[in-house]
Amino acid sequence: MYAQFFGNYLLSRGIVTKDQLIRAMQEKSSAHIKIGTLAIHAGYMTANEVDRVIILQTHQDKRFGELAISEGYLTEQQVTELLRAQTPDFLLLGQFLVDDGIFTIDEFQNIIIDYQSESEIDDFSYSDETIDQIDHMIENFFVLTERALSSNEVSFIKLLINNLIRFIGDDYTPVSPSPCREYPTTFCVSQQLIGSFSVRTYIDMPEDACIEFASRYVGEPFYEFDEYVRASLNDFLNLHNGIFSVNMSNECSIELELAPPVTETDELLTFEKETYLLPIVYPFGMIHFIFEVINI
Amino acid sequence: MQKDVKILVGDDSILARKQLKDIITTRCDINPIFFEASNGQEAVDLYKKESPDLVFLDIVMPVKDGNAAVREIMEYDSNAKIIIASSVGTQSQLKAAIEAGAKDFIQKPLNAEQVCRIFTSRIEGR
């Protein structure tokens, strides 16, 4: 998980110009589409051979790589190498800048190390207890949904916990998630992620808990349930969804959009789609997160 | 004496506007005069009215988003200095912001040092 998009990191450091970055982003996306394109780019296959494998794929339910190996176009090692090159996506961006002569492969290595040390939201600095707790929560969701959670869903929940620890504090206790058909609101804000992964997340808490939530989020004390305190819920959701979409863009080339956060005015929310309630207990009160699955 | 600098801050969150203003007020060596907009349309209207020296814009805003506001402001004044400050620094948003004419893109959460560095370089270059 990353705190910012690799391209923006390069730009803010003055490592690339705007024109160079835009060109790299365009080049990268055109070459990212299929492993076959990468195989051509790597000089392992000709365009004709790729076409032949794609036609074979229409008859056999096999992966491109498997067929390319059985046809003798690629070795297993080459397939592994190409698959690795596909993810994370930001490495491709860097590779194109290397190819473009913007920086050398040696410089690229150093850039990657600096980028990761400055921008990576590190999962591993947490205690074993915290990691166990997060894994346990993911398992609970797994039991609830009666299907395997997608890697994107797991990333979304892990990032949420990560952001709570980072911006509110690690003195929380999660309560087991449950399915949710309706929910009586106290003070509730929601925001929808739009795209191939679309979830509407609600955050709800009583006014006094909200004051402490805002104080922790901003890092200065608030004493009244004022407009700044109310806005802290919008900002937290917006930050979480924003960073999640940055990660999807950076690692998977999936572009999501955010709707502006809204304050819920209904006293009772009802849900028709698959929806889950996740209570999180802090010393200052209980926070309820609700995830309404629009499409995933 | 500190020089006056007119700064337009466009963000739908009153809290996000406060955090940005606090950083500039306490850490940058100028006398800021702030104008605040809570959506992209208000930002465009205020820009035309006040001709600020510098603009900070969020992307995700109601009525009109930040990148649309950048385009409109740049059409009105091609010398406008606009800095995007957003949590949604994805590839497509970054590309749209650059193409619209934004000078810098700051990923939220705000880093005070980064804000000051960009602020100072843009103000000194005016």
Coordinates of C-alpha atoms in Angstrom, one line a residue:
Chain A
M1 CA 0.0 0.0 0.0
Y2 CA 1.3 3.4 -0.9
A3 CA 0.6 6.9 0.3
Q4 CA 1.0 8.5 -3.1
F5 CA 1.0 7.7 -6.8
F6 CA 4.6 7.0 -8.1
G7 CA 4.2 9.5 -10.9
N8 CA 3.4 12.3 -8.5
Y9 CA 6.3 11.3 -6.4
L10 CA 8.6 11.6 -9.4
L11 CA 7.1 15.0 -10.4
S12 CA 7.2 16.5 -6.9
R13 CA 10.9 15.6 -6.6
G14 CA 11.7 17.2 -10.0
I15 CA 12.9 13.8 -11.3
V16 CA 10.6 14.1 -14.3
T17 CA 9.0 17.0 -16.1
K18 CA 5.2 17.1 -16.6
D19 CA 5.6 16.3 -20.3
Q20 CA 7.9 13.3 -19.6
L21 CA 5.5 12.0 -17.1
I22 CA 2.4 12.3 -19.3
R23 CA 4.2 10.5 -22.1
A24 CA 5.3 7.7 -19.7
M25 CA 1.8 7.3 -18.4
Q26 CA 0.4 7.0 -21.9
E27 CA 3.1 4.6 -23.1
K28 CA 2.8 2.5 -20.0
S29 CA -1.0 2.0 -20.3
S30 CA -0.7 1.1 -23.9
A31 CA 1.8 -1.6 -23.2
H32 CA 0.1 -2.9 -20.0
I33 CA -3.0 -4.4 -21.6
K34 CA -1.9 -8.0 -22.2
I35 CA 1.0 -10.3 -21.4
G36 CA 1.3 -10.8 -25.1
T37 CA 2.1 -7.2 -25.7
L38 CA 4.7 -7.4 -23.0
A39 CA 6.1 -10.6 -24.7
I40 CA 6.5 -8.7 -27.9
H41 CA 8.0 -5.8 -26.1
A42 CA 10.5 -8.1 -24.4
G43 CA 11.3 -9.6 -27.8
Y44 CA 10.1 -13.1 -26.7
M45 CA 7.3 -13.4 -29.3
T46 CA 6.3 -11.9 -32.6
A47 CA 2.9 -10.3 -33.1
N48 CA 1.9 -13.3 -35.3
E49 CA 2.7 -15.7 -32.5
V50 CA 0.7 -13.6 -30.0
D51 CA -2.2 -13.6 -32.4
R52 CA -2.1 -17.3 -32.7
V53 CA -2.1 -17.8 -28.9
I54 CA -5.1 -15.5 -28.6
I55 CA -7.0 -17.5 -31.2
L56 CA -6.1 -20.7 -29.3
Q57 CA -7.5 -19.1 -26.2
T58 CA -10.9 -18.9 -27.9
H59 CA -10.9 -22.7 -28.1
Q60 CA -9.3 -23.7 -24.9
D61 CA -9.9 -22.4 -21.4
K62 CA -6.3 -21.8 -20.6
R63 CA -4.2 -18.8 -19.7
F64 CA -2.1 -17.0 -22.3
G65 CA 1.1 -18.0 -20.5
E66 CA 0.2 -21.7 -20.4
L67 CA -0.6 -21.8 -24.1
A68 CA 2.5 -19.8 -25.0
I69 CA 4.6 -22.4 -23.1
S70 CA 2.9 -25.4 -24.6
E71 CA 3.3 -23.9 -28.1
G72 CA 7.0 -23.4 -27.4
Y73 CA 6.9 -19.6 -27.7
L74 CA 7.9 -18.8 -24.1
T75 CA 9.7 -20.6 -21.3
E76 CA 8.2 -20.9 -17.9
Q77 CA 10.8 -18.5 -16.6
Q78 CA 9.9 -15.9 -19.2
V79 CA 6.2 -16.2 -18.3
T80 CA 7.1 -15.7 -14.6
E81 CA 9.2 -12.7 -15.5
L82 CA 6.5 -11.2 -17.6
L83 CA 3.8 -11.7 -15.0
R84 CA 6.0 -10.1 -12.4
A85 CA 6.5 -7.1 -14.8
Q86 CA 2.7 -6.6 -15.0
T87 CA 2.4 -5.8 -11.3
P88 CA 2.8 -3.5 -9.5
D89 CA 1.9 -1.1 -12.2
F90 CA 4.2 1.7 -11.1
L91 CA 7.2 -0.4 -12.0
L92 CA 6.1 -0.2 -15.6
L93 CA 5.9 3.5 -15.4
G94 CA 9.5 3.6 -14.2
Q95 CA 10.6 1.1 -16.8
F96 CA 9.3 3.4 -19.6
L97 CA 11.1 6.4 -18.2
V98 CA 14.3 4.2 -18.2
D99 CA 13.6 3.2 -21.8
D100 CA 13.0 6.9 -22.6
G101 CA 16.4 7.8 -21.2
I102 CA 15.0 10.0 -18.5
F103 CA 17.0 8.1 -15.9
T104 CA 19.2 5.1 -15.9
I105 CA 18.3 1.7 -14.5
D106 CA 20.7 2.2 -11.7
E107 CA 19.1 5.5 -10.8
F108 CA 15.7 3.9 -11.1
Q109 CA 16.7 1.3 -8.4
N110 CA 17.6 4.1 -6.0
I111 CA 14.4 6.0 -6.8
I112 CA 12.3 2.9 -6.0
I113 CA 14.1 2.4 -2.7
D114 CA 13.5 6.1 -1.7
Y115 CA 9.9 6.0 -2.9
Q116 CA 9.2 2.9 -0.9
S117 CA 10.8 4.2 2.3
E118 CA 9.0 7.5 2.1
S119 CA 5.6 6.5 0.6
E120 CA 4.9 3.0 1.6
I121 CA 2.3 2.6 4.3
D122 CA 4.2 -0.1 6.1
D123 CA 2.1 -3.1 7.3
F124 CA 5.0 -4.6 9.0
S125 CA 5.7 -2.0 11.6
Y126 CA 2.6 -3.2 13.5
S127 CA 2.7 -5.6 16.3
D128 CA 1.9 -9.3 15.7
E129 CA -1.2 -8.7 17.8
T130 CA -2.4 -6.0 15.4
I131 CA -1.7 -8.1 12.4
D132 CA -3.5 -11.1 13.9
Q133 CA -6.4 -8.8 14.7
I134 CA -6.7 -7.6 11.2
D135 CA -6.4 -11.1 9.8
H136 CA -9.1 -12.2 12.2
M137 CA -11.4 -9.4 11.0
I138 CA -10.9 -10.4 7.4
E139 CA -11.7 -14.0 8.3
N140 CA -14.9 -12.8 10.0
F141 CA -15.9 -11.0 6.8
F142 CA -15.1 -14.2 4.9
V143 CA -17.5 -16.2 7.1
L144 CA -20.2 -13.6 6.7
T145 CA -20.0 -13.2 2.9
E146 CA -19.8 -17.0 2.4
R147 CA -17.5 -16.3 -0.6
A148 CA -13.9 -15.6 -0.9
L149 CA -13.2 -11.9 -0.5
S150 CA -11.5 -10.4 -3.5
S151 CA -7.9 -9.1 -3.1
N152 CA -9.4 -5.6 -3.6
E153 CA -11.9 -6.0 -0.8
V154 CA -9.1 -7.3 1.5
S155 CA -7.0 -4.3 0.6
F156 CA -9.9 -1.9 1.3
I157 CA -10.5 -3.3 4.8
K158 CA -6.8 -3.5 5.6
L159 CA -6.3 0.1 4.5
L160 CA -9.2 1.3 6.6
I161 CA -7.7 -0.3 9.7
N162 CA -4.3 1.1 8.7
N163 CA -5.8 4.6 8.3
L164 CA -7.6 4.4 11.7
I165 CA -4.2 3.5 13.3
R166 CA -2.4 6.2 11.4
F167 CA -4.9 9.0 11.9
I168 CA -7.0 8.2 15.0
G169 CA -4.9 5.7 17.1
D170 CA -4.2 2.1 17.7
D171 CA -6.2 1.9 21.0
Y172 CA -9.3 0.4 19.2
T173 CA -11.1 -2.9 19.4
P174 CA -13.0 -4.2 16.5
V175 CA -16.3 -6.0 17.0
S176 CA -17.3 -8.8 14.7
P177 CA -18.9 -7.5 11.5
S178 CA -22.5 -8.4 10.7
P179 CA -24.9 -8.2 7.8
C180 CA -26.9 -5.0 7.8
R181 CA -30.4 -4.3 6.4
E182 CA -31.2 -1.1 8.2
Y183 CA -29.3 1.3 10.5
P184 CA -30.6 4.1 12.8
T185 CA -28.2 7.0 12.4
T186 CA -26.7 9.3 15.0
F187 CA -24.3 11.5 13.1
C188 CA -23.6 9.8 9.8
V189 CA -21.5 10.7 6.7
S190 CA -21.1 8.5 3.6
Q191 CA -19.0 8.5 0.4
Q192 CA -19.2 6.3 -2.7
L193 CA -16.3 5.0 -4.7
I194 CA -17.3 4.7 -8.4
G195 CA -15.9 2.3 -11.0
S196 CA -15.1 -1.4 -11.3
F197 CA -14.8 -1.5 -7.5
S198 CA -17.8 0.4 -6.1
V199 CA -18.5 0.6 -2.4
R200 CA -20.4 3.2 -0.4
T201 CA -18.8 3.6 3.0
Y202 CA -20.7 5.1 5.9
I203 CA -19.2 6.3 9.2
D204 CA -21.5 7.0 12.1
M205 CA -20.9 8.0 15.7
P206 CA -22.5 10.0 18.5
E207 CA -21.6 13.7 18.9
D208 CA -19.3 13.4 21.9
A209 CA -17.3 10.6 20.2
C210 CA -17.1 12.8 17.1
I211 CA -15.5 15.6 19.0
E212 CA -12.7 13.3 20.2
F213 CA -12.4 11.7 16.8
A214 CA -11.9 15.2 15.2
S215 CA -9.4 16.2 17.9
R216 CA -7.3 13.1 17.2
Y217 CA -7.6 13.4 13.4
V218 CA -6.6 17.1 13.3
G219 CA -4.1 16.9 16.2
E220 CA -5.6 19.8 18.2
P221 CA -8.4 19.8 20.7
F222 CA -12.0 20.5 19.9
Y223 CA -14.7 21.1 22.6
E224 CA -17.9 21.5 20.7
F225 CA -19.8 19.6 18.0
D226 CA -19.2 22.4 15.5
E227 CA -18.7 22.5 11.7
Y228 CA -15.0 21.6 11.9
V229 CA -15.8 18.5 14.0
R230 CA -18.5 17.4 11.6
A231 CA -16.2 17.9 8.6
S232 CA -13.6 15.6 10.2
L233 CA -15.8 12.6 9.3
N234 CA -16.0 13.7 5.7
D235 CA -12.3 14.3 5.6
F236 CA -11.4 10.9 7.1
L237 CA -13.6 9.1 4.5
N238 CA -12.3 11.2 1.7
L239 CA -8.8 10.5 2.7
H240 CA -9.4 6.7 3.0
N241 CA -11.2 6.4 -0.3
G242 CA -8.6 8.7 -1.9
I243 CA -5.6 6.7 -0.8
F244 CA -7.4 3.5 -1.8
S245 CA -8.0 4.8 -5.3
V246 CA -4.3 5.9 -5.5
N247 CA -3.2 2.4 -4.6
M248 CA -5.6 0.8 -7.1
S249 CA -4.1 3.2 -9.8
N250 CA -0.5 2.7 -8.7
E251 CA -0.5 -1.1 -8.4
C252 CA -3.3 -2.4 -10.6
S253 CA -4.0 0.3 -13.2
I254 CA -7.6 0.5 -12.0
E255 CA -9.0 4.0 -12.1
L256 CA -11.7 4.8 -9.6
E257 CA -13.6 8.0 -8.9
L258 CA -15.0 9.5 -5.7
A259 CA -18.3 11.2 -5.2
P260 CA -18.2 14.1 -2.8
P261 CA -18.9 12.9 0.8
V262 CA -22.5 13.6 2.0
T263 CA -24.0 14.0 5.4
E264 CA -26.9 11.5 5.8
T265 CA -30.1 13.2 6.9
D266 CA -32.3 10.1 7.2
E267 CA -32.8 8.8 10.7
L268 CA -33.0 5.3 9.4
L269 CA -30.9 4.0 6.5
T270 CA -32.2 0.9 4.7
F271 CA -30.1 -1.2 2.4
E272 CA -31.2 -3.4 -0.5
K273 CA -27.7 -4.4 -1.6
E274 CA -25.2 -6.6 0.2
T275 CA -24.3 -4.4 3.3
Y276 CA -22.1 -5.0 6.3
L277 CA -21.8 -3.3 9.6
L278 CA -18.4 -3.1 11.3
P279 CA -18.3 -1.5 14.8
I280 CA -15.0 -0.3 16.1
V281 CA -14.7 0.6 19.8
Y282 CA -12.4 3.4 21.0
P283 CA -12.1 4.6 24.6
F284 CA -14.0 7.7 23.5
G285 CA -16.9 5.8 22.0
M286 CA -18.1 3.4 19.3
I287 CA -17.7 4.1 15.6
H288 CA -19.8 2.3 13.1
F289 CA -18.6 1.7 9.6
I290 CA -21.1 0.4 7.1
F291 CA -20.1 -1.0 3.7
E292 CA -22.7 -1.1 1.0
V293 CA -21.4 -3.1 -1.9
I294 CA -22.6 -1.5 -5.1
N295 CA -20.4 -3.7 -7.4
I296 CA -17.1 -5.4 -6.9
Chain B
M1 CA 7.4 44.2 6.4
Q2 CA 5.8 41.0 5.2
K3 CA 4.2 41.2 1.8
D4 CA 0.5 40.7 1.2
V5 CA -0.3 37.6 -0.8
K6 CA -3.9 36.8 -2.0
I7 CA -4.6 33.2 -1.7
L8 CA -7.7 31.4 -2.9
V9 CA -8.5 28.1 -1.1
G10 CA -11.1 25.9 -2.8
D11 CA -12.2 22.8 -0.9
D12 CA -15.6 21.5 0.1
S13 CA -14.4 20.7 3.6
I14 CA -14.2 23.7 6.0
L15 CA -11.8 21.7 8.1
A16 CA -9.4 21.0 5.1
R17 CA -9.5 24.8 4.3
K18 CA -8.6 25.6 7.9
Q19 CA -5.7 23.1 8.0
L20 CA -4.2 24.6 4.8
K21 CA -4.7 28.1 6.0
D22 CA -3.1 27.3 9.4
I23 CA 0.0 25.9 7.7
I24 CA 0.4 28.9 5.5
T25 CA -0.3 31.4 8.3
T26 CA 2.1 29.8 10.8
R27 CA 4.9 28.6 8.6
C28 CA 5.2 30.8 5.5
D29 CA 6.8 34.2 5.9
I30 CA 4.1 36.4 4.2
N31 CA 0.9 38.2 5.1
P32 CA -1.9 36.0 3.6
I33 CA -5.2 37.3 2.5
F34 CA -7.5 34.3 2.1
F35 CA -10.5 33.8 0.0
E36 CA -12.5 30.6 0.4
A37 CA -14.6 28.6 -2.0
S38 CA -16.5 25.4 -1.1
N39 CA -16.9 24.2 -4.7
G40 CA -15.3 24.6 -8.1
Q41 CA -17.8 27.1 -9.4
E42 CA -17.3 29.4 -6.4
A43 CA -13.6 29.1 -7.0
V44 CA -13.9 30.2 -10.6
D45 CA -16.2 33.1 -9.6
L46 CA -13.9 34.3 -6.8
Y47 CA -10.8 34.0 -9.0
K48 CA -12.4 36.4 -11.6
K49 CA -13.4 38.8 -8.8
E50 CA -10.2 38.8 -6.7
S51 CA -7.4 37.8 -9.1
P52 CA -5.5 36.0 -6.3
D53 CA -1.7 35.4 -6.5
L54 CA -2.1 31.7 -5.8
V55 CA -4.9 29.1 -5.8
F56 CA -5.2 25.8 -3.9
L57 CA -7.9 23.5 -5.2
D58 CA -9.3 20.1 -4.1
I59 CA -10.4 17.8 -6.9
V60 CA -13.5 16.1 -5.4
M61 CA -16.0 18.8 -4.9
P62 CA -19.7 19.2 -5.5
V63 CA -21.2 21.4 -8.3
K64 CA -17.9 21.6 -10.2
D65 CA -14.8 19.5 -9.5
G66 CA -11.3 20.9 -9.2
N67 CA -10.0 19.9 -12.6
A68 CA -12.9 21.6 -14.3
A69 CA -12.3 24.7 -12.3
V70 CA -8.6 24.6 -13.3
R71 CA -9.5 24.6 -16.9
E72 CA -11.9 27.5 -16.6
I73 CA -9.5 29.6 -14.6
M74 CA -6.7 28.9 -17.0
E75 CA -9.0 29.9 -19.9
Y76 CA -9.7 33.2 -18.1
D77 CA -6.0 33.8 -17.1
S78 CA -3.3 31.6 -18.6
N79 CA -0.9 33.0 -16.0
A80 CA -2.9 31.6 -13.0
K81 CA -0.9 29.7 -10.5
I82 CA -3.0 26.8 -9.4
I83 CA -1.9 24.0 -7.0
I84 CA -4.0 20.9 -6.6
A85 CA -4.3 19.5 -3.0
S86 CA -6.3 16.3 -3.1
S87 CA -6.4 12.8 -1.6
V88 CA -7.2 11.4 -5.0
G89 CA -3.8 11.5 -6.6
T90 CA -4.5 8.7 -9.1
Q91 CA -2.9 8.5 -12.5
S92 CA -6.0 9.8 -14.3
Q93 CA -6.5 12.7 -11.9
L94 CA -2.9 13.7 -12.0
K95 CA -2.9 13.6 -15.8
A96 CA -6.1 15.6 -16.0
A97 CA -4.7 18.2 -13.5
I98 CA -1.5 18.7 -15.4
E99 CA -3.2 18.9 -18.8
A100 CA -5.7 21.4 -17.4
G101 CA -2.7 23.6 -16.4
A102 CA -2.2 23.0 -12.6
K103 CA 1.4 23.8 -11.5
D104 CA 1.7 21.3 -8.7
F105 CA -0.1 18.3 -7.2
I106 CA -0.1 17.8 -3.5
Q107 CA -1.2 14.4 -2.2
K108 CA -3.3 14.7 1.0
P109 CA -2.8 14.3 4.0
L110 CA -1.0 17.6 3.8
N111 CA 2.7 17.7 4.7
A112 CA 3.4 21.2 6.1
E113 CA 7.0 21.2 4.7
Q114 CA 5.9 20.3 1.2
V115 CA 3.1 22.9 1.3
C116 CA 5.6 25.6 2.3
R117 CA 8.2 24.5 -0.2
I118 CA 5.8 24.6 -3.1
F119 CA 4.1 27.8 -1.8
T120 CA 7.4 29.6 -1.5
S121 CA 8.7 28.6 -4.9
R122 CA 5.5 29.7 -6.6
I123 CA 5.3 33.0 -4.8
E124 CA 8.9 33.9 -5.4
G125 CA 8.4 33.1 -9.0
R126 CA 5.5 35.6 -9.4

